[in-house]
CSV table of C-alpha atoms and ligand atoms in Angstrom, one decimal:
chain,number,residue,atom,x,y,z
A,7,MET,CA,21.0,19.4,-45.2
A,8,ALA,CA,22.1,18.9,-41.6
A,9,ASP,CA,20.3,16.3,-39.4
A,10,TYR,CA,17.3,17.8,-37.5
A,11,GLN,CA,18.2,18.7,-34.0
A,12,PRO,CA,15.2,19.2,-31.6
A,13,ALA,CA,15.1,22.6,-30.0
A,14,ASP,CA,16.3,22.6,-26.5
A,15,SER,CA,12.9,22.2,-25.0
A,16,GLY,CA,14.4,21.9,-21.6
A,17,PHE,CA,13.3,19.9,-18.6
A,18,ALA,CA,9.5,20.3,-19.0
A,19,LEU,CA,8.9,18.6,-22.3
A,20,ASP,CA,11.2,15.7,-21.5
A,21,ARG,CA,9.6,15.2,-18.1
A,22,ASP,CA,6.2,15.2,-19.6
A,23,CYS,CA,7.4,12.3,-21.8
A,24,LYS,CA,8.6,10.3,-18.8
A,25,THR,CA,5.4,8.4,-18.5
A,26,LEU,CA,5.0,5.5,-16.1
A,27,SER,CA,5.2,2.7,-18.7
A,28,ARG,CA,8.4,4.2,-20.1
A,29,HIS,CA,9.8,4.5,-16.6
A,30,VAL,CA,9.3,0.9,-15.9
A,31,LEU,CA,11.1,-0.2,-19.0
A,32,GLU,CA,14.0,2.2,-18.2
A,33,GLN,CA,14.1,0.8,-14.7
A,34,LEU,CA,14.6,-2.7,-16.1
A,35,HIS,CA,17.0,-1.7,-18.9
A,36,SER,CA,15.1,-4.3,-20.8
A,37,PHE,CA,12.3,-4.7,-23.4
A,38,GLY,CA,12.1,-8.5,-22.7
A,39,PRO,CA,8.8,-10.2,-22.0
A,40,GLU,CA,8.7,-9.7,-18.2
A,41,ALA,CA,9.7,-6.1,-18.6
A,42,GLN,CA,6.9,-5.6,-21.1
A,43,ASP,CA,4.5,-7.4,-18.8
A,44,LEU,CA,5.4,-5.2,-15.8
A,45,SER,CA,5.2,-2.1,-17.9
A,46,ALA,CA,1.7,-3.1,-19.1
A,47,LEU,CA,0.6,-4.1,-15.5
A,48,MET,CA,1.6,-0.6,-14.2
A,49,ASN,CA,-0.2,1.0,-17.1
A,50,ARG,CA,-3.4,-0.8,-16.2
A,51,ILE,CA,-3.0,0.2,-12.6
A,52,ALA,CA,-2.5,3.8,-13.7
A,53,LEU,CA,-5.8,3.6,-15.7
A,54,ALA,CA,-7.6,2.2,-12.7
A,55,GLY,CA,-6.2,5.2,-10.7
A,56,LYS,CA,-7.4,7.7,-13.2
A,57,LEU,CA,-10.9,6.2,-13.3
A,58,ILE,CA,-11.2,6.1,-9.5
A,59,ALA,CA,-9.8,9.7,-9.2
A,60,ARG,CA,-12.3,10.9,-11.7
A,61,HIS,CA,-15.2,9.2,-9.8
A,62,LEU,CA,-14.0,10.5,-6.4
A,63,SER,CA,-13.7,14.1,-7.8
A,64,ARG,CA,-17.4,14.0,-8.9
A,65,ALA,CA,-18.8,11.8,-6.2
A,66,GLY,CA,-20.3,14.7,-4.2
A,67,LEU,CA,-22.4,15.6,-7.3
A,68,MET,CA,-23.5,12.2,-8.2
A,69,GLU,CA,-26.6,10.3,-7.0
A,70,SER,CA,-25.7,7.1,-5.0
A,71,ALA,CA,-21.9,7.5,-5.3
A,72,LEU,CA,-21.4,8.0,-1.6
A,73,GLY,CA,-22.6,6.3,1.5
A,74,PHE,CA,-22.9,2.7,2.4
A,75,THR,CA,-24.2,-0.3,0.4
A,76,GLY,CA,-25.8,-1.8,3.5
A,77,GLU,CA,-23.5,-4.9,3.0
A,78,THR,CA,-20.7,-6.1,5.3
A,79,ASN,CA,-17.5,-7.4,3.8
A,80,VAL,CA,-15.3,-10.4,4.7
A,81,GLN,CA,-13.6,-8.2,7.2
A,82,GLY,CA,-16.8,-7.6,9.0
A,83,GLU,CA,-16.7,-3.9,7.9
A,84,ALA,CA,-19.6,-1.9,6.5
A,85,VAL,CA,-19.0,-1.5,2.8
A,86,LYS,CA,-19.0,1.9,1.1
A,87,LYS,CA,-20.4,2.3,-2.4
A,88,MET,CA,-17.0,3.7,-3.4
A,89,ASP,CA,-15.3,0.4,-2.1
A,90,ILE,CA,-17.4,-1.6,-4.6
A,91,TYR,CA,-17.0,0.9,-7.4
A,92,ALA,CA,-13.2,0.9,-7.0
A,93,ASN,CA,-13.0,-2.9,-6.6
A,94,ASP,CA,-14.9,-3.3,-9.9
A,95,VAL,CA,-12.7,-0.8,-11.7
A,96,PHE,CA,-9.6,-2.9,-11.1
A,97,ILE,CA,-11.5,-6.0,-12.3
A,98,SER,CA,-12.6,-4.2,-15.4
A,99,VAL,CA,-9.2,-2.8,-16.4
A,100,PHE,CA,-7.5,-6.2,-15.9
A,101,LYS,CA,-10.2,-8.6,-17.2
A,102,GLN,CA,-9.3,-8.3,-20.9
A,103,SER,CA,-5.7,-7.4,-20.3
A,104,GLY,CA,-4.3,-10.9,-20.7
A,105,LEU,CA,-1.9,-10.1,-17.9
A,106,VAL,CA,-3.5,-11.6,-14.8
A,107,CYS,CA,-5.1,-14.9,-13.9
A,108,ARG,CA,-6.9,-13.6,-10.7
A,109,LEU,CA,-7.4,-10.6,-8.5
A,110,ALA,CA,-7.4,-10.8,-4.7
A,111,SER,CA,-9.0,-7.9,-2.8
A,112,GLU,CA,-10.0,-6.8,0.6
A,113,GLU,CA,-13.6,-6.6,-0.7
A,114,MET,CA,-13.8,-10.2,-2.0
A,115,GLU,CA,-13.7,-13.2,0.3
A,116,LYS,CA,-12.1,-15.4,-2.4
A,117,PRO,CA,-9.9,-14.2,-5.4
A,118,TYR,CA,-11.8,-13.3,-8.6
A,119,TYR,CA,-10.6,-15.6,-11.4
A,120,ILE,CA,-10.5,-14.3,-14.9
A,121,PRO,CA,-13.3,-16.0,-16.8
A,122,GLU,CA,-12.4,-18.7,-19.4
A,123,ASN,CA,-13.5,-16.6,-22.3
A,124,CYS,CA,-11.0,-13.9,-21.4
A,125,PRO,CA,-7.2,-14.0,-22.0
A,126,ILE,CA,-5.4,-15.4,-18.9
A,127,GLY,CA,-2.1,-14.0,-17.7
A,128,ARG,CA,0.5,-15.3,-15.2
A,129,TYR,CA,0.3,-12.6,-12.6
A,130,THR,CA,-1.9,-11.9,-9.7
A,131,LEU,CA,-3.0,-8.5,-8.5
A,132,LEU,CA,-3.6,-8.1,-4.8
A,133,TYR,CA,-5.2,-4.8,-3.8
A,134,ASP,CA,-7.1,-2.7,-1.4
A,135,PRO,CA,-9.3,-0.8,-3.8
A,136,ILE,CA,-10.2,2.1,-1.5
A,137,ASP,CA,-8.1,2.3,1.7
A,138,GLY,CA,-9.5,4.7,4.3
A,139,SER,CA,-13.0,4.7,2.9
A,140,SER,CA,-14.3,6.3,6.1
A,141,ASN,CA,-12.8,9.5,4.6
A,142,VAL,CA,-14.6,9.3,1.3
A,143,ASP,CA,-17.9,11.0,2.4
A,144,ILE,CA,-16.0,13.9,4.0
A,145,ASN,CA,-13.6,14.6,1.0
A,146,LEU,CA,-10.4,13.6,2.8
A,147,ASN,CA,-7.5,11.5,1.5
A,148,VAL,CA,-8.1,7.9,0.5
A,149,GLY,CA,-5.9,5.6,-1.5
A,150,SER,CA,-5.6,2.3,-3.4
A,151,ILE,CA,-2.8,-0.2,-2.5
A,152,PHE,CA,-1.6,-2.8,-4.9
A,153,SER,CA,0.9,-5.7,-5.0
A,154,ILE,CA,1.8,-7.9,-8.0
A,155,ARG,CA,2.9,-11.5,-7.6
A,156,ARG,CA,3.6,-14.2,-10.2
A,157,GLN,CA,1.3,-17.2,-10.2
A,158,GLN,CA,3.2,-20.2,-8.9
A,159,GLY,CA,1.8,-23.6,-9.7
A,160,ASP,CA,-1.6,-24.1,-11.4
A,161,ASP,CA,-4.1,-23.3,-8.6
A,162,LEU,CA,-6.6,-25.6,-10.3
A,163,ASP,CA,-8.6,-25.8,-7.2
A,164,HIS,CA,-9.0,-22.0,-7.2
A,165,THR,CA,-8.0,-21.7,-3.5
A,166,GLY,CA,-5.2,-19.3,-4.2
A,167,ALA,CA,-2.9,-21.3,-1.9
A,168,ASP,CA,0.2,-20.3,-3.8
A,169,LEU,CA,-0.5,-16.7,-2.7
A,170,LEU,CA,0.4,-17.6,0.9
A,171,GLN,CA,4.0,-16.7,0.5
A,172,ASP,CA,6.1,-14.0,2.2
A,173,GLY,CA,6.6,-10.5,1.0
A,174,HIS,CA,9.8,-11.3,-0.9
A,175,GLN,CA,7.6,-13.0,-3.6
A,176,GLN,CA,6.2,-9.6,-4.6
A,177,LEU,CA,7.4,-8.4,-8.1
A,178,ALA,CA,6.0,-4.9,-7.7
A,179,ALA,CA,4.0,-2.9,-5.1
A,180,GLY,CA,2.7,0.6,-4.7
A,181,TYR,CA,-0.2,2.9,-4.0
A,182,ILE,CA,-2.3,5.6,-5.5
A,183,LEU,CA,-3.1,8.6,-3.1
A,184,TYR,CA,-6.2,10.6,-4.0
A,185,GLY,CA,-5.8,14.1,-2.6
A,186,PRO,CA,-5.3,17.6,-3.9
A,187,SER,CA,-3.4,15.8,-6.7
A,188,THR,CA,-3.4,12.1,-7.5
A,189,VAL,CA,-0.1,10.6,-6.8
A,190,LEU,CA,1.1,7.1,-7.8
A,191,VAL,CA,4.0,5.7,-5.9
A,192,TYR,CA,5.5,2.3,-7.0
A,193,SER,CA,8.6,0.1,-6.9
A,194,ILE,CA,9.6,-2.9,-9.0
A,195,GLY,CA,12.5,-3.5,-6.7
A,196,ARG,CA,14.7,-0.8,-8.1
A,197,GLY,CA,13.9,2.1,-5.8
A,198,VAL,CA,10.7,4.0,-5.1
A,199,HIS,CA,9.3,6.5,-7.6
A,200,ALA,CA,6.4,9.0,-7.5
A,201,PHE,CA,4.3,10.1,-10.4
A,202,VAL,CA,1.7,12.9,-10.4
A,203,LEU,CA,-1.4,12.7,-12.5
A,204,ASP,CA,-1.6,15.6,-15.0
A,205,PRO,CA,-5.3,15.8,-15.7
A,206,SER,CA,-4.8,17.9,-18.8
A,207,LEU,CA,-2.7,15.1,-20.3
A,208,GLY,CA,-4.4,12.2,-18.6
A,209,GLU,CA,-1.0,10.8,-17.8
A,210,PHE,CA,1.0,10.1,-14.7
A,211,ILE,CA,4.2,12.2,-15.0
A,212,LEU,CA,7.4,11.4,-13.1
A,213,ALA,CA,7.7,13.8,-10.1
A,214,THR,CA,10.3,12.2,-7.8
A,215,GLU,CA,12.8,9.3,-8.4
A,216,ASP,CA,14.5,7.2,-5.8
A,217,ILE,CA,12.6,8.4,-2.7
A,218,ARG,CA,14.7,7.8,0.4
A,219,VAL,CA,13.1,7.8,3.9
A,220,PRO,CA,15.2,9.8,6.4
A,221,ALA,CA,16.7,7.6,9.3
A,222,HIS,CA,14.6,9.6,11.7
A,223,GLY,CA,11.6,11.9,11.5
A,224,PRO,CA,9.4,14.0,13.9
A,225,THR,CA,6.1,12.3,13.1
A,226,TYR,CA,4.5,9.5,15.0
A,227,SER,CA,1.2,8.3,13.5
A,228,VAL,CA,-1.1,6.1,15.6
A,229,ASN,CA,-4.7,6.1,16.7
A,230,GLU,CA,-4.3,7.0,20.4
A,231,GLY,CA,-7.9,6.3,21.0
A,232,ASN,CA,-6.8,2.7,21.3
A,233,PHE,CA,-4.3,3.5,24.0
A,234,TRP,CA,-5.9,1.3,26.7
A,235,GLN,CA,-6.2,-1.6,24.3
A,236,TRP,CA,-2.5,-1.8,23.5
A,237,GLU,CA,0.2,-3.9,25.2
A,238,ASP,CA,2.2,-2.0,27.9
A,239,ALA,CA,5.3,-1.7,25.6
A,240,ILE,CA,3.3,0.4,23.0
A,241,ARG,CA,1.8,2.5,25.8
A,242,ASP,CA,5.4,3.2,27.1
A,243,PHE,CA,6.5,4.2,23.7
A,244,THR,CA,3.6,6.7,23.5
A,245,ARG,CA,4.5,8.1,26.9
A,246,TYR,CA,8.1,8.4,25.7
A,247,VAL,CA,7.2,10.6,22.7
A,248,HIS,CA,4.8,12.6,24.8
A,249,ARG,CA,7.7,13.5,27.2
A,250,HIS,CA,10.4,14.2,24.6
A,251,ASP,CA,10.6,17.3,22.4
A,252,GLY,CA,10.8,17.0,18.7
A,253,TYR,CA,7.8,14.7,18.1
A,254,SER,CA,4.4,15.6,16.4
A,255,ALA,CA,1.3,13.4,16.2
A,256,ARG,CA,-0.3,13.1,12.8
A,257,TYR,CA,-3.1,10.6,12.0
A,258,THR,CA,-5.6,10.9,9.1
A,259,GLY,CA,-7.5,7.6,9.4
A,260,ALA,CA,-6.2,6.6,5.9
A,261,LEU,CA,-3.2,4.3,5.9
A,262,VAL,CA,-2.0,5.5,2.5
A,263,ALA,CA,-2.0,9.1,3.5
A,264,ASP,CA,-0.2,8.5,6.8
A,265,PHE,CA,2.3,6.2,5.1
A,266,HIS,CA,3.0,8.7,2.3
A,267,ARG,CA,3.9,11.3,5.0
A,268,ILE,CA,6.2,8.9,6.7
A,269,LEU,CA,7.8,7.8,3.4
A,270,THR,CA,8.6,11.3,2.3
A,271,GLN,CA,9.3,13.0,5.7
A,272,GLY,CA,10.4,10.2,8.1
A,273,GLY,CA,9.0,9.1,11.4
A,274,VAL,CA,6.9,6.1,12.3
A,275,PHE,CA,3.3,4.8,11.7
A,276,LEU,CA,1.9,2.2,14.0
A,277,TYR,CA,-1.2,0.0,13.9
A,278,PRO,CA,-0.4,-2.3,16.9
A,279,GLY,CA,-2.5,-5.3,18.0
A,280,THR,CA,-5.3,-4.4,20.4
A,281,THR,CA,-7.3,-6.4,23.0
A,282,LYS,CA,-10.1,-6.6,20.4
A,283,LYS,CA,-7.8,-7.3,17.4
A,284,PRO,CA,-4.5,-8.9,18.8
A,285,GLU,CA,-3.2,-9.3,15.2
A,286,GLY,CA,-4.0,-5.7,14.4
A,287,LYS,CA,-6.5,-4.3,11.9
A,288,LEU,CA,-4.4,-4.1,8.7
A,289,ARG,CA,-4.2,-6.9,6.2
A,290,LEU,CA,-0.9,-8.4,5.2
A,291,LEU,CA,-1.2,-9.4,1.5
A,292,TYR,CA,-2.7,-6.2,0.2
A,293,GLU,CA,-1.8,-3.6,2.8
A,294,THR,CA,1.2,-4.2,5.1
A,295,ALA,CA,3.3,-6.3,2.7
A,296,PRO,CA,3.2,-3.9,-0.3
A,297,LEU,CA,4.0,-1.0,2.0
A,298,ALA,CA,6.8,-2.9,3.6
A,299,PHE,CA,8.2,-3.6,0.1
A,300,LEU,CA,8.2,0.1,-0.6
A,301,ILE,CA,9.6,1.3,2.7
A,302,GLU,CA,12.5,-1.2,2.5
A,303,GLN,CA,13.2,-0.1,-1.1
A,304,ALA,CA,13.4,3.5,0.3
A,305,GLY,CA,15.8,2.6,3.1
A,306,GLY,CA,13.3,2.2,5.9
A,307,ARG,CA,11.8,-0.7,7.9
A,308,ALA,CA,8.5,-2.5,8.5
A,309,SER,CA,8.0,-4.8,11.5
A,310,THR,CA,5.2,-6.6,13.4
A,311,GLY,CA,7.2,-5.6,16.5
A,312,HIS,CA,8.7,-9.0,16.6
A,313,GLU,CA,9.7,-9.8,12.9
A,314,ASP,CA,10.0,-8.1,9.6
A,315,ILE,CA,6.7,-7.8,7.7
A,316,MET,CA,8.5,-9.0,4.6
A,317,SER,CA,9.2,-12.3,6.3
A,318,VAL,CA,5.7,-13.1,7.6
A,319,MET,CA,4.1,-16.2,6.0
A,320,PRO,CA,0.4,-15.7,5.7
A,321,GLY,CA,-1.9,-18.5,6.9
A,322,GLU,CA,-4.8,-17.1,4.8
A,323,ILE,CA,-5.5,-14.4,2.2
A,324,HIS,CA,-7.0,-11.9,4.6
A,325,GLN,CA,-4.5,-12.4,7.4
A,326,ARG,CA,-3.9,-9.3,9.5
A,327,THR,CA,-0.6,-8.2,11.1
A,328,PRO,CA,0.4,-5.5,13.6
A,329,PHE,CA,2.2,-2.8,11.6
A,330,ILE,CA,5.2,-0.6,12.7
A,331,VAL,CA,6.7,1.1,9.6
A,332,GLY,CA,8.9,4.1,8.8
A,333,SER,CA,12.4,5.4,9.6
A,334,THR,CA,15.0,2.8,10.7
A,335,ASP,CA,15.7,4.7,14.0
A,336,ASP,CA,12.1,5.2,14.8
A,337,VAL,CA,11.0,1.6,14.1
A,338,ALA,CA,13.9,0.4,16.2
A,339,LEU,CA,12.8,2.7,19.1
A,340,VAL,CA,9.4,1.1,19.1
A,341,GLU,CA,10.9,-2.4,18.9
A,342,SER,CA,13.2,-1.5,21.9
A,343,PHE,CA,10.2,-1.0,24.1
A,344,ILE,CA,8.7,-4.3,23.0
A,345,GLN,CA,12.0,-6.1,23.6
A,346,ASP,CA,12.4,-4.5,27.1
A,347,HIS,CA,9.0,-5.7,28.1
A,348,SER,CA,9.7,-9.2,26.8
A,349,ARG,CA,12.9,-9.3,28.8
A,350,ARG,CA,11.2,-8.2,31.9
A,351,GLN,CA,8.4,-10.7,31.5
A,352,SER,CA,10.8,-13.6,31.0
A,353,THR,CA,12.8,-12.5,34.0
A,354,LEU,CA,9.6,-12.4,36.1
A,355,LEU,CA,8.6,-15.8,34.8
A,356,SER,CA,12.0,-17.3,35.7
A,357,THR,CA,12.0,-16.1,39.3
B,10,P6P,P1,-8.8,3.2,13.0
B,10,P6P,C1,-9.1,2.4,7.1
B,10,P6P,O1,-10.3,1.7,7.5
B,10,P6P,C2,-7.9,1.5,7.6
B,10,P6P,O2,-8.0,0.3,7.1
B,10,P6P,C3,-6.6,2.2,7.3
B,10,P6P,O3,-6.7,3.0,6.1
B,10,P6P,C4,-6.4,3.1,8.5
B,10,P6P,O4,-5.0,3.3,8.8
B,10,P6P,C5,-7.0,2.4,9.6
B,10,P6P,O5,-8.0,1.5,9.0
B,10,P6P,C6,-7.7,3.3,10.6
B,10,P6P,O6,-8.3,2.5,11.6
B,10,P6P,O7,-9.1,2.0,13.9
B,10,P6P,O8,-7.7,4.0,13.5
B,10,P6P,O9,-10.0,4.0,12.6
């Protein structure tokens, strides 16, 4: 009797078996402890994404799923019920996982430490549970952003001081985009890969491997309502793209959605400093650093306008940074306006 040979089921069946956890192990060409940990961490994140996607899809039909809680978070922003739901989903899926020691989130002033009666792991999850929550009540794109770091030291005082490291300390980063389909994009430092949730399977299935951001793209994505709050250099960049053919403005109000467009089609997203928020609005540890990790893995760039986001050393967990991210040529164009203005200012000061 000849050995059994599977029928040539073709691409479809094999792709449906390329789940996220298997993909992580293949990426690492290893089944060692750290590879297994990263695979398990990504699996937990996928579970959180499925739970949040399910809640979002039914929110319009559920009492008290939408709207505001009436609270204000550490950012001084009004908290949406969906923010709290999603924040608690990540805690629930990681609490008994034995993978993490703490979770740091936009919605929590201090990190949440896994209780003593739960298994403690050696990783930290930093996340924005629902990014773009102003879109939740109007059924537009929102996302979750995550970053994984290894605990360094013992953090016995529970201040999370060892988290105040630059973006190169990230082991993995990614986001989940909740839209017509639910897409999970991640990197463990070996390229950027996108998975699409197949609701009939309840699995994220590999859709695109090794995403590369084009060197230039037609999109510039910025909230021009802040025009008069920007520094002159950013205003001059905006005037430049207004005057030159080949540029289109796209802005959804949800960072993950705008970033996903830039990652896949090229261009540049900006959230510069303003007179009200000189450091910008976006937070480093769980928004700009994870996305900077991804864009660099995809061949693009992320800058504050003066230095790479990946090199910024945070002074505190909720530190904000200006954010210029996307195609290498387009980020460089924005930086050139900033450098020109700096040169002109130093010339004026020296005369
Ligand atoms: P603005 C959502 O609140 C968020 O943090 C990002 O998702 C988004 O890019 C930005 O703020 C939008 O801010 O000031 O343009 O409404």
